[in-house]
Amino acid sequence: MLRCALPLFLLQQFSRTLLPAFLAIIFSFTISSSSAQTFNFRNYSVDDGLPFVQVYTIFQDSKGYLWSGGYGGLSRFDGKTFTNFSPRSGLPNYWVTSITEDSRGDLWVGTIKGASRYKDGVFENFTVKDGLPDNFVNCLLHDERDVLWVGTQKGLCRYTGEKFSNFGNDGPGQKPVLCFYQEPNTGRIWMGTANGVYVYENNKFTFYDLPPGINTAVTAISKDRYGRIIAGTADGLLKLDNGHFNLIFTPQKIEMPAVSSMITDRDGVTWIGANNGLFSFDGELFTAYRVSPDVNASTIGCLYIDYESSLWLGTHHGLFRFRGNGFSSFGPDDGLASTFIFGITKDKKGNIWACSQTKGVFRFNPDESDRNVEVINKSKGLASDITNAALTRRNGDVFIGTTNGLSKISNGQITNYHRKDGLFSDSVNCFMVDHNGRLWMGGGKGLTFMENETFKSFGITSAPEESFDIWTLFEDRRGIIWVGTYNGGLFSFDGKTFTNEQKRLGLAYDSYFQVCEDKDGRLYFGALGGVFIFDPKINGGTVVDSLTEIDGLSSDLIYCMMMDENAEHLWIGTNQGLSRFDVLYYRKEKKKHITTYGEEEGFTGVECNSNGTFIDEKGDMWFGTVNGLIRYSPKSFRTNPAYAKTSIKGIRLFYNDSLLAYNRELEYSENSITFEYVGICLTNPDKVRYRYKLDGWESEYSPPTPERIARYSNLPPGKYTFNVISCNNEGLWTPEPAAFSFLIKTPFWKRPWFWLLLTGIAVFILSAAIVYRIRQIKRKERLETESRVAMAKNELKALRAQMNPHFVFNSLNSIQHFILTNKSADAGKYLNKFARLMRVILNNSEKSLITIREELEYLVLYLDLEEMRFEGKFTTAVTIAEEIDIDYYEIPAMLLQPYVENAILHGLTPKQTGGGKLEISMRLKANTIICSITDNGIGREKAREMRQLSNRKDHTSLGMKITHDRLELINRLNGSQLSLTITDLYNDDGTAAGTRVDIFIPVS
C-alpha cells in the first residue's frame, strides 16, 4: 500500500522549472474537458472542520477513522466530525507529511520535525536524538513483519519496537526516500528516492535506474492490473519491463508532468494524482477526471482507498471522496445552458435530447469526450423554448412537446404542429406510443393521437369548469390507456370510455405525474401523495398498497418514475431526491425495501422534474432534475458490502469523561453511565443507524436510531455488558457488536458477608429477646400466680372475716336468747336467715365477679340478721338508680360487706342517742358505678377514742384491710381502676355526723 508525500524540495523545483509549462497544460486540459460529464466528488474543507486546505497524506486506521495531514496539523474524521491535533496537542510540528498504524493500533505520524507515536491520547515524539537519520520525514510504512519503515531527507531507518536504527547503507544510503510501496503477497518493499527506485527483498536491496532525461525523483509507486510495477515522476509515468523502467506515453490530450501519488483499486484500476488533476489507468487507457471547478482541486497531493472502496483525494482544496462512476451529471459546466431538465430521449445516433425549461432542447453525445452540446430552440425553428417532453420513433424522428405545439425533427428538418393542425391543445406535456404504433400526446384537458400523419383529438371530460393538464400517458399490457393529470385526477381509457379512477378507487389525491407497470401486471401510480400500487386482477382492479415517506421514500411528492431494465426495481423521483423500490423483493417477501439516493451517493440533482426519466439501450437511466441531467449507470455503481466500523469512543460516569478499562469494577455509587459510540461508514454517514442493549439490564436491542449516545441511570449492582451494532449506508448490520463489560459493586450492606453478620447479630438479638421475654413471661406468670394465691388467701380471709367467730358466736347467742325467752318463732326465723347467709357466702366465694343483684341479696340477708341481733339499734335503706341494670353489671364478689360491717360495728352500735341509720346507694356516672355506704354513727374519730379507752390501740378492721388488698390485686391482675374514698361527715356545729364510703367501680 502506497504511503507518500511530495517533499518540499520537489515542490520548489517544480515551481521553478515546470510552472510555465504546467499552466499551459492546465489551460489546454480545461478546454479539452469542458464538455466532460461531471462525477460526484464530495468535498470536505475548512468549512466542514478540516484545519488545513493543502492535504499531503491520508490514512484509515483499524477502527475506521480517516486521518489526514497537511500544513496545519493532523485531523481525524469519523464521517461527520473532524477532530484536530496540532503542536498544542503534542505534535512536533504543524506540517504533517505521512501517517500509518502499527499492529498494536498505535498511530505513527511523520512531520518535518520528526516522527510521533499517538497512543492512548498522548503523542510521543522521536527525532535524530532517538536514531532518525533526519527530522524531515517524507514517508512511513508498517510492513507485514511488524516493522516500521521511515523515509527521511537523509536516508532510511527502521523501528522494530525498541529503537530506530539506520538502514540501507547498501541501498538508498543518505538519499532522500520519498515514497514506499509494499507489494502484496510477496514481502517486497519498493521505495522511491530522489535518485531512482530501490526494492528490498530477501534482506538485500536492488536498484533500478530510470531512462535518460527523466527526472530521477520517484514520488509514487504502484502495481497495475497486469502486475507491472509503475513509478510516478515529475515527467510522467514509468513501467518496469524486463528489469528496466520505460516511459508510458499518454494520449496527446492528456499531460501528466508531475505525479504526486498513485494507488491501484480492487478492480485493477490505477489512480494517478498529479499537479493538474486526477487520472485513471486501466493498464491500457487513460481517463481524465475533473474533480471540481476550483482550480486548486486539480493539485493533488495524495490518494487513498478506504475499506469501503471509496477513493480519497488530498488536494490543495481539501479532501475529496469519489465513490465511482455510478452517477454522473451534465450541467452548465458541461455545456448545458439550463439546469431545469424535463423530457429526455435518445436518437439512433446515440445523441441525448434533453428538454429544458426556457432554453429549448439540448442535443449531445454523452460517450464523446470532445463533444459539443447543440442547443435547438425557437430561433432554430422549434415551436417554443419551453419544452416538456421528448420521444424518438422507430424511423428516427424525434418529437418534442412544447407549450406552443408539437415539433417533429426528421433528418435535421423541424416541422411544427398546432391546434389548427388537429391538436387538442397547443400544450404538449407527454408522449406515448401504443401497441398499434400510434403516437399519443397529452396536453390541456384532452388527448391527441397521430396515425399516418393524421391527428385525432378528443377531450376527457365535458365539464367546462374543470381545468387540468395531462402529464402522463401509459398503456398497460391489457391495452388500457392510463391518463394522469395535474389537478384533474386519474383516468383509464379502454378505447371507448374514460373512467375516473380517482373517484372509483376513492383516492384522495388529484395529481398524477407517472404510471408504471411491473412484470406481474401491477400498476404504480405516482401522485402528489405517494405511490399507489394497483392490482387489476383483484375485484376488477383495486389499490392494494402504497409507498410513502413512512416506508422510506425521500418524499411523498412524486414527479417521475420508471422501471429499470429488468423491471426489478421501481425508480421514483421526488422533490427531495431519488428512491428505489425493490419490486422483486416485494413480490417474493411481501415486504417493502426502499433505498434513497442523494448527494452523498452522487445524485446531485436533488429535485426531479416531470417526464424526466429515460432508460437507454445500455440500461443506463437518465433523470431530468432542477440541477441538470443525471445519468445512472447500474453496472458502474459501486455498492458498499463493507460493515460499518463500530467502536465505543467514550464513556462518562455521570457527566465526567472517564478512561475505563474493560471489566472495570465500579463502586455502587458510580451507577449512572453514558456510552458514546460511532459506526464509521464514510460512504454515507447520515444513513448509519445504531441498535444497542445493556446485557444484565435489557434483553432486546433498541430500535434503530441515529443517536450516538446511550444513557443509563441508577443501575443496580451487577455485571453488565454494553453492546452496540451499526448498519452501513445500505442497511447492512454488523454481525458482532462493539462491547464493553463492567461491574457495579454491591454495597457492603448488600453483600453476603454483611448479611451473614447481620443475620448472626439478629439471631443473637432475637435469641436474647426471646430469653428475656421468656423470663418476663415466667416472672409475670409467677407474679400472677402469687397474686392469685394472695387473692385466694384474701378471699379466704374475707370468707373467714365474714364468718368470724364473734359474728357466729353472737348469732348463736341471739338464737339461744330467742329460745330461752320463749321466742321460738324469732329464733327459727333468725336461724333460717343465718343458714341462707352461709349458703350465699359459700356460693359467692367461688366467683371472682357477681351481679349486683347477687351482691344485694347477700347484703340484705346480712343486714336483716344484724338488725335482729341489735334489736332495732339501726335501720337500713338500699337505693339503686334506675339506669343500673342489676342483672347485667358485675362487680367483685364480697366487695361491699366489709364496709357495711365496719359501719355497723364501729359507727352505729356505739351510738348512744338517736336511732342509727345506714344507707346503701348505687348510681351510674360516666361508665362508673359509684357505690356509697353512709352511716350517721359516731364517726371515725370517736370510734378511735373509744378503742383507746378500751386499750385496743392497735386494732384494725380485718375486713377493711382484706378488702383493700383485694382491690390492689384486682387492679394489678386485670388492669382495672377500682378505687374508694372515705369521707367524715359533720353537723353544722362541727360535731361528728357519721361516715361515707364511696367505692368507684368502672364498667363497660
Short mmCIF file of N, CA, C and O in Angstrom, two decimals, residues 29-121:
data_model
loop_
_atom_site.label_atom_id
_atom_site.label_comp_id
_atom_site.label_asym_id
_atom_site.label_seq_id
_atom_site.Cartn_x
_atom_site.Cartn_y
_atom_site.Cartn_z
N PHE A 29 -5.91 21.41 -20.81
CA PHE A 29 -6.76 20.36 -20.23
C PHE A 29 -8.15 20.86 -19.97
O PHE A 29 -9.14 20.19 -20.22
N THR A 30 -8.23 22.07 -19.47
CA THR A 30 -9.54 22.63 -19.17
C THR A 30 -10.39 22.75 -20.43
O THR A 30 -11.57 22.44 -20.43
N ILE A 31 -9.78 23.15 -21.50
CA ILE A 31 -10.53 23.28 -22.76
C ILE A 31 -10.98 21.91 -23.26
O ILE A 31 -12.13 21.72 -23.63
N SER A 32 -10.08 20.94 -23.23
CA SER A 32 -10.43 19.64 -23.80
C SER A 32 -11.46 18.91 -22.95
O SER A 32 -12.14 18.03 -23.44
N SER A 33 -11.57 19.30 -21.69
CA SER A 33 -12.50 18.61 -20.82
C SER A 33 -13.71 19.45 -20.48
O SER A 33 -14.47 19.10 -19.59
N SER A 34 -13.92 20.54 -21.16
CA SER A 34 -15.00 21.45 -20.79
C SER A 34 -16.36 20.83 -20.96
O SER A 34 -17.30 21.16 -20.26
N SER A 35 -16.50 19.88 -21.89
CA SER A 35 -17.80 19.26 -22.12
C SER A 35 -17.91 17.89 -21.48
O SER A 35 -18.85 17.18 -21.72
N ALA A 36 -16.92 17.51 -20.65
CA ALA A 36 -16.95 16.20 -20.00
C ALA A 36 -18.03 16.16 -18.94
O ALA A 36 -18.37 17.17 -18.35
N GLN A 37 -18.57 14.96 -18.75
CA GLN A 37 -19.56 14.80 -17.68
C GLN A 37 -18.90 14.99 -16.33
O GLN A 37 -17.70 14.78 -16.17
N THR A 38 -19.68 15.37 -15.37
CA THR A 38 -19.18 15.63 -14.03
C THR A 38 -19.55 14.47 -13.12
O THR A 38 -20.73 14.12 -13.02
N PHE A 39 -18.55 13.90 -12.48
CA PHE A 39 -18.79 12.85 -11.50
C PHE A 39 -18.83 13.47 -10.11
O PHE A 39 -18.38 14.59 -9.89
N ASN A 40 -19.36 12.70 -9.20
CA ASN A 40 -19.57 13.23 -7.85
C ASN A 40 -18.31 13.07 -7.01
O ASN A 40 -17.97 11.97 -6.59
N PHE A 41 -17.64 14.18 -6.78
CA PHE A 41 -16.52 14.23 -5.86
C PHE A 41 -16.98 15.04 -4.65
O PHE A 41 -17.18 16.24 -4.74
N ARG A 42 -17.16 14.35 -3.53
CA ARG A 42 -17.64 15.00 -2.30
C ARG A 42 -16.48 15.71 -1.63
O ARG A 42 -15.46 15.10 -1.31
N ASN A 43 -16.63 17.00 -1.43
CA ASN A 43 -15.55 17.81 -0.89
C ASN A 43 -15.72 18.04 0.61
O ASN A 43 -16.81 18.30 1.10
N TYR A 44 -14.62 17.94 1.35
CA TYR A 44 -14.55 18.31 2.76
C TYR A 44 -13.40 19.30 2.89
O TYR A 44 -12.26 19.00 2.54
N SER A 45 -13.74 20.47 3.41
CA SER A 45 -12.71 21.50 3.50
C SER A 45 -12.81 22.21 4.84
O SER A 45 -13.39 21.69 5.80
N VAL A 46 -12.26 23.40 4.87
CA VAL A 46 -12.21 24.16 6.12
C VAL A 46 -13.61 24.41 6.66
O VAL A 46 -13.83 24.38 7.88
N ASP A 47 -14.57 24.63 5.79
CA ASP A 47 -15.94 24.88 6.23
C ASP A 47 -16.54 23.68 6.97
O ASP A 47 -17.46 23.84 7.77
N ASP A 48 -16.01 22.48 6.71
CA ASP A 48 -16.51 21.28 7.36
C ASP A 48 -15.73 20.94 8.63
O ASP A 48 -16.09 19.98 9.32
N GLY A 49 -14.68 21.70 8.92
CA GLY A 49 -13.90 21.44 10.13
C GLY A 49 -12.49 20.99 9.88
O GLY A 49 -11.72 20.81 10.84
N LEU A 50 -12.11 20.77 8.61
CA LEU A 50 -10.73 20.41 8.30
C LEU A 50 -9.82 21.59 8.62
O LEU A 50 -10.12 22.72 8.23
N PRO A 51 -8.72 21.37 9.33
CA PRO A 51 -7.91 22.52 9.79
C PRO A 51 -6.93 23.05 8.75
O PRO A 51 -6.18 23.98 9.05
N PHE A 52 -6.91 22.46 7.57
CA PHE A 52 -5.96 22.92 6.56
C PHE A 52 -6.59 22.76 5.18
O PHE A 52 -7.54 22.00 5.00
N VAL A 53 -6.06 23.46 4.21
CA VAL A 53 -6.54 23.38 2.84
C VAL A 53 -5.70 22.40 2.03
O VAL A 53 -6.23 21.63 1.23
N GLN A 54 -4.39 22.40 2.24
CA GLN A 54 -3.49 21.53 1.50
C GLN A 54 -3.31 20.22 2.25
O GLN A 54 -2.80 20.20 3.37
N VAL A 55 -3.75 19.12 1.63
CA VAL A 55 -3.68 17.80 2.25
C VAL A 55 -2.56 17.02 1.59
O VAL A 55 -2.55 16.84 0.38
N TYR A 56 -1.61 16.52 2.42
CA TYR A 56 -0.44 15.81 1.90
C TYR A 56 -0.48 14.31 2.16
O TYR A 56 0.27 13.57 1.52
N THR A 57 -1.29 13.85 3.09
CA THR A 57 -1.31 12.42 3.41
C THR A 57 -2.67 12.03 3.96
O THR A 57 -3.33 12.82 4.65
N ILE A 58 -3.09 10.78 3.66
CA ILE A 58 -4.37 10.24 4.12
C ILE A 58 -4.13 8.81 4.58
O ILE A 58 -3.35 8.06 3.96
N PHE A 59 -4.82 8.41 5.67
CA PHE A 59 -4.70 7.04 6.16
C PHE A 59 -5.95 6.70 6.95
O PHE A 59 -6.49 7.53 7.69
N GLN A 60 -6.42 5.45 6.82
CA GLN A 60 -7.55 4.96 7.60
C GLN A 60 -7.06 3.92 8.59
O GLN A 60 -6.43 2.93 8.20
N ASP A 61 -7.37 4.13 9.89
CA ASP A 61 -6.88 3.20 10.90
C ASP A 61 -7.82 2.00 11.04
O ASP A 61 -8.85 1.90 10.36
N SER A 62 -7.47 1.10 11.93
CA SER A 62 -8.21 -0.15 12.09
C SER A 62 -9.61 0.06 12.65
O SER A 62 -10.48 -0.80 12.51
N LYS A 63 -9.86 1.20 13.30
CA LYS A 63 -11.19 1.49 13.82
C LYS A 63 -12.09 2.19 12.80
O LYS A 63 -13.26 2.42 13.07
N GLY A 64 -11.52 2.52 11.64
CA GLY A 64 -12.31 3.15 10.59
C GLY A 64 -12.13 4.65 10.49
O GLY A 64 -12.64 5.28 9.55
N TYR A 65 -11.43 5.27 11.44
CA TYR A 65 -11.22 6.71 11.38
C TYR A 65 -10.30 7.06 10.20
O TYR A 65 -9.30 6.38 9.95
N LEU A 66 -10.67 8.11 9.50
CA LEU A 66 -9.85 8.59 8.39
C LEU A 66 -8.98 9.73 8.90
O LEU A 66 -9.49 10.77 9.34
N TRP A 67 -7.66 9.53 8.83
CA TRP A 67 -6.71 10.53 9.28
C TRP A 67 -6.14 11.26 8.06
O TRP A 67 -5.89 10.65 7.02
N SER A 68 -5.95 12.54 8.19
CA SER A 68 -5.33 13.31 7.12
C SER A 68 -4.35 14.30 7.75
O SER A 68 -4.53 14.74 8.89
N GLY A 69 -3.32 14.62 6.98
CA GLY A 69 -2.31 15.55 7.46
C GLY A 69 -1.95 16.54 6.38
O GLY A 69 -2.02 16.25 5.19
N GLY A 70 -1.57 17.73 6.81
CA GLY A 70 -1.17 18.78 5.88
C GLY A 70 -0.46 19.88 6.62
O GLY A 70 0.01 19.70 7.76
N TYR A 71 -0.42 21.03 5.99
CA TYR A 71 0.20 22.16 6.67
C TYR A 71 -0.87 22.80 7.56
O TYR A 71 -1.64 23.65 7.13
N GLY A 72 -0.90 22.34 8.79
CA GLY A 72 -1.90 22.76 9.74
C GLY A 72 -2.14 21.71 10.80
O GLY A 72 -2.93 21.90 11.71
N GLY A 73 -1.42 20.58 10.68
CA GLY A 73 -1.51 19.57 11.70
C GLY A 73 -2.10 18.26 11.22
O GLY A 73 -1.95 17.87 10.06
N LEU A 74 -2.80 17.60 12.13
CA LEU A 74 -3.35 16.27 11.92
C LEU A 74 -4.85 16.32 12.19
O LEU A 74 -5.30 17.02 13.10
N SER A 75 -5.63 15.56 11.42
CA SER A 75 -7.08 15.58 11.59
C SER A 75 -7.63 14.16 11.52
O SER A 75 -7.17 13.35 10.70
N ARG A 76 -8.62 13.89 12.40
CA ARG A 76 -9.28 12.59 12.42
C ARG A 76 -10.75 12.79 12.08
O ARG A 76 -11.43 13.64 12.65
N PHE A 77 -11.27 11.96 11.16
CA PHE A 77 -12.62 12.14 10.63
C PHE A 77 -13.40 10.85 10.84
O PHE A 77 -12.95 9.76 10.49
N ASP A 78 -14.61 10.97 11.43
CA ASP A 78 -15.46 9.80 11.66
C ASP A 78 -16.65 9.75 10.71
O ASP A 78 -17.57 8.97 10.89
N GLY A 79 -16.62 10.57 9.67
CA GLY A 79 -17.72 10.63 8.71
C GLY A 79 -18.58 11.86 8.90
O GLY A 79 -19.25 12.30 7.96
N LYS A 80 -18.58 12.41 10.12
CA LYS A 80 -19.37 13.60 10.40
C LYS A 80 -18.54 14.71 11.03
O LYS A 80 -18.80 15.89 10.77
N THR A 81 -17.58 14.35 11.85
CA THR A 81 -16.87 15.34 12.64
C THR A 81 -15.37 15.18 12.46
O THR A 81 -14.85 14.06 12.48
N PHE A 82 -14.69 16.32 12.31
CA PHE A 82 -13.24 16.34 12.28
C PHE A 82 -12.73 16.68 13.69
O PHE A 82 -13.18 17.65 14.31
N THR A 83 -11.80 15.88 14.18
CA THR A 83 -11.11 16.16 15.44
C THR A 83 -9.65 16.47 15.09
O THR A 83 -8.98 15.64 14.46
N ASN A 84 -9.18 17.62 15.49
CA ASN A 84 -7.90 18.12 15.00
C ASN A 84 -6.83 18.13 16.09
O ASN A 84 -7.12 18.33 17.27
N PHE A 85 -5.57 17.94 15.65
CA PHE A 85 -4.43 17.90 16.54
C PHE A 85 -3.33 18.79 15.96
O PHE A 85 -3.17 18.89 14.74
N SER A 86 -2.60 19.41 16.84
CA SER A 86 -1.54 20.34 16.45
C SER A 86 -0.41 20.25 17.47
O SER A 86 -0.47 19.43 18.41
N PRO A 87 0.66 21.05 17.34
CA PRO A 87 1.70 21.06 18.37
C PRO A 87 1.15 21.33 19.77
O PRO A 87 1.73 20.89 20.76
N ARG A 88 0.04 22.04 19.86
CA ARG A 88 -0.57 22.23 21.18
C ARG A 88 -1.05 20.92 21.77
O ARG A 88 -1.17 20.78 22.99
N SER A 89 -1.35 19.96 20.89
CA SER A 89 -1.79 18.64 21.35
C SER A 89 -0.62 17.72 21.61
O SER A 89 -0.81 16.63 22.16
N GLY A 90 0.59 18.12 21.18
CA GLY A 90 1.77 17.30 21.39
C GLY A 90 2.53 16.95 20.14
O GLY A 90 3.60 16.33 20.22
N LEU A 91 2.03 17.31 18.94
CA LEU A 91 2.75 17.05 17.70
C LEU A 91 4.06 17.83 17.67
O LEU A 91 4.14 18.95 18.19
N PRO A 92 5.10 17.30 17.02
CA PRO A 92 6.36 18.04 16.95
C PRO A 92 6.33 19.24 16.00
O PRO A 92 7.14 20.14 16.13
N ASN A 93 5.35 19.25 15.04
CA ASN A 93 5.31 20.34 14.08
C ASN A 93 3.94 20.38 13.42
O ASN A 93 3.20 19.40 13.41
N TYR A 94 3.60 21.55 12.84
CA TYR A 94 2.32 21.71 12.14
C TYR A 94 2.27 20.96 10.82
O TYR A 94 1.21 20.61 10.34
N TRP A 95 3.45 20.75 10.19
CA TRP A 95 3.48 20.17 8.84
C TRP A 95 3.56 18.65 8.95
O TRP A 95 4.60 18.10 9.29
N VAL A 96 2.44 17.99 8.65
CA VAL A 96 2.36 16.53 8.70
C VAL A 96 2.52 16.00 7.28
O VAL A 96 1.81 16.43 6.36
N THR A 97 3.43 15.02 7.11
CA THR A 97 3.75 14.51 5.77
C THR A 97 3.28 13.09 5.53
O THR A 97 3.09 12.69 4.38
N SER A 98 3.10 12.29 6.60
CA SER A 98 2.75 10.88 6.41
C SER A 98 2.14 10.31 7.68
O SER A 98 2.39 10.80 8.78
N ILE A 99 1.33 9.24 7.49
CA ILE A 99 0.63 8.60 8.61
C ILE A 99 0.57 7.09 8.34
O ILE A 99 0.36 6.66 7.20
N THR A 100 0.71 6.28 9.41
CA THR A 100 0.49 4.84 9.32
C THR A 100 0.12 4.32 10.70
O THR A 100 0.09 5.08 11.68
N GLU A 101 -0.14 3.02 10.79
CA GLU A 101 -0.56 2.40 12.05
C GLU A 101 0.19 1.09 12.22
O GLU A 101 0.40 0.35 11.25
N ASP A 102 0.60 0.78 13.46
CA ASP A 102 1.29 -0.48 13.69
C ASP A 102 0.30 -1.55 14.14
O ASP A 102 -0.91 -1.31 14.25
N SER A 103 0.81 -2.74 14.42
CA SER A 103 -0.05 -3.87 14.74
C SER A 103 -0.72 -3.72 16.09
O SER A 103 -1.70 -4.42 16.39
N ARG A 104 -0.23 -2.83 16.95
CA ARG A 104 -0.83 -2.61 18.27
C ARG A 104 -1.91 -1.53 18.25
O ARG A 104 -2.51 -1.20 19.27
N GLY A 105 -2.15 -0.96 17.07
CA GLY A 105 -3.15 0.08 16.95
C GLY A 105 -2.62 1.46 17.25
O GLY A 105 -3.40 2.43 17.30
N ASP A 106 -1.32 1.59 17.44
CA ASP A 106 -0.72 2.91 17.67
C ASP A 106 -0.55 3.62 16.33
O ASP A 106 -0.14 3.01 15.33
N LEU A 107 -0.84 4.91 16.31
CA LEU A 107 -0.74 5.70 15.10
C LEU A 107 0.63 6.36 15.05
O LEU A 107 1.10 6.93 16.05
N TRP A 108 1.27 6.29 13.86
CA TRP A 108 2.57 6.94 13.66
C TRP A 108 2.39 8.09 12.69
O TRP A 108 1.74 7.94 11.65
N VAL A 109 2.97 9.23 13.03
CA VAL A 109 2.81 10.45 12.24
C VAL A 109 4.18 11.00 11.91
O VAL A 109 5.03 11.18 12.81
N GLY A 110 4.40 11.27 10.63
CA GLY A 110 5.65 11.88 10.21
C GLY A 110 5.47 13.37 9.95
O GLY A 110 4.47 13.79 9.36
N THR A 111 6.41 14.17 10.43
CA THR A 111 6.39 15.62 10.22
C THR A 111 7.77 16.06 9.72
O THR A 111 8.70 15.25 9.60
N ILE A 112 7.92 17.33 9.47
CA ILE A 112 9.23 17.85 9.04
C ILE A 112 10.15 18.09 10.23
O ILE A 112 11.30 18.50 10.04
N LYS A 113 9.65 17.79 11.44
CA LYS A 113 10.47 17.94 12.65
C LYS A 113 10.53 16.65 13.45
O LYS A 113 10.75 16.67 14.66
N GLY A 114 10.36 15.53 12.80
CA GLY A 114 10.47 14.26 13.48
C GLY A 114 9.21 13.42 13.36
O GLY A 114 8.22 13.83 12.73
N ALA A 115 9.25 12.23 13.95
CA ALA A 115 8.13 11.30 13.94
C ALA A 115 7.46 11.30 15.31
O ALA A 115 8.08 11.64 16.32
N SER A 116 6.20 10.88 15.32
CA SER A 116 5.44 10.89 16.57
C SER A 116 4.54 9.66 16.61
O SER A 116 3.98 9.25 15.59
N ARG A 117 4.44 9.08 17.82
CA ARG A 117 3.54 7.95 18.04
C ARG A 117 2.38 8.42 18.91
O ARG A 117 2.58 8.97 19.99
N TYR A 118 1.16 8.16 18.43
CA TYR A 118 -0.05 8.57 19.16
C TYR A 118 -0.63 7.33 19.80
O TYR A 118 -1.10 6.42 19.13
N LYS A 119 -0.61 7.31 21.13
CA LYS A 119 -1.06 6.13 21.87
C LYS A 119 -1.82 6.59 23.10
O LYS A 119 -1.34 7.41 23.88
N ASP A 120 -3.04 6.05 23.27
CA ASP A 120 -3.88 6.36 24.43
C ASP A 120 -4.05 7.86 24.64
O ASP A 120 -4.03 8.37 25.76
N GLY A 121 -4.20 8.57 23.50
CA GLY A 121 -4.46 10.00 23.58
C GLY A 121 -3.25 10.86 23.83
O GLY A 121 -3.39 12.07 24.06
#
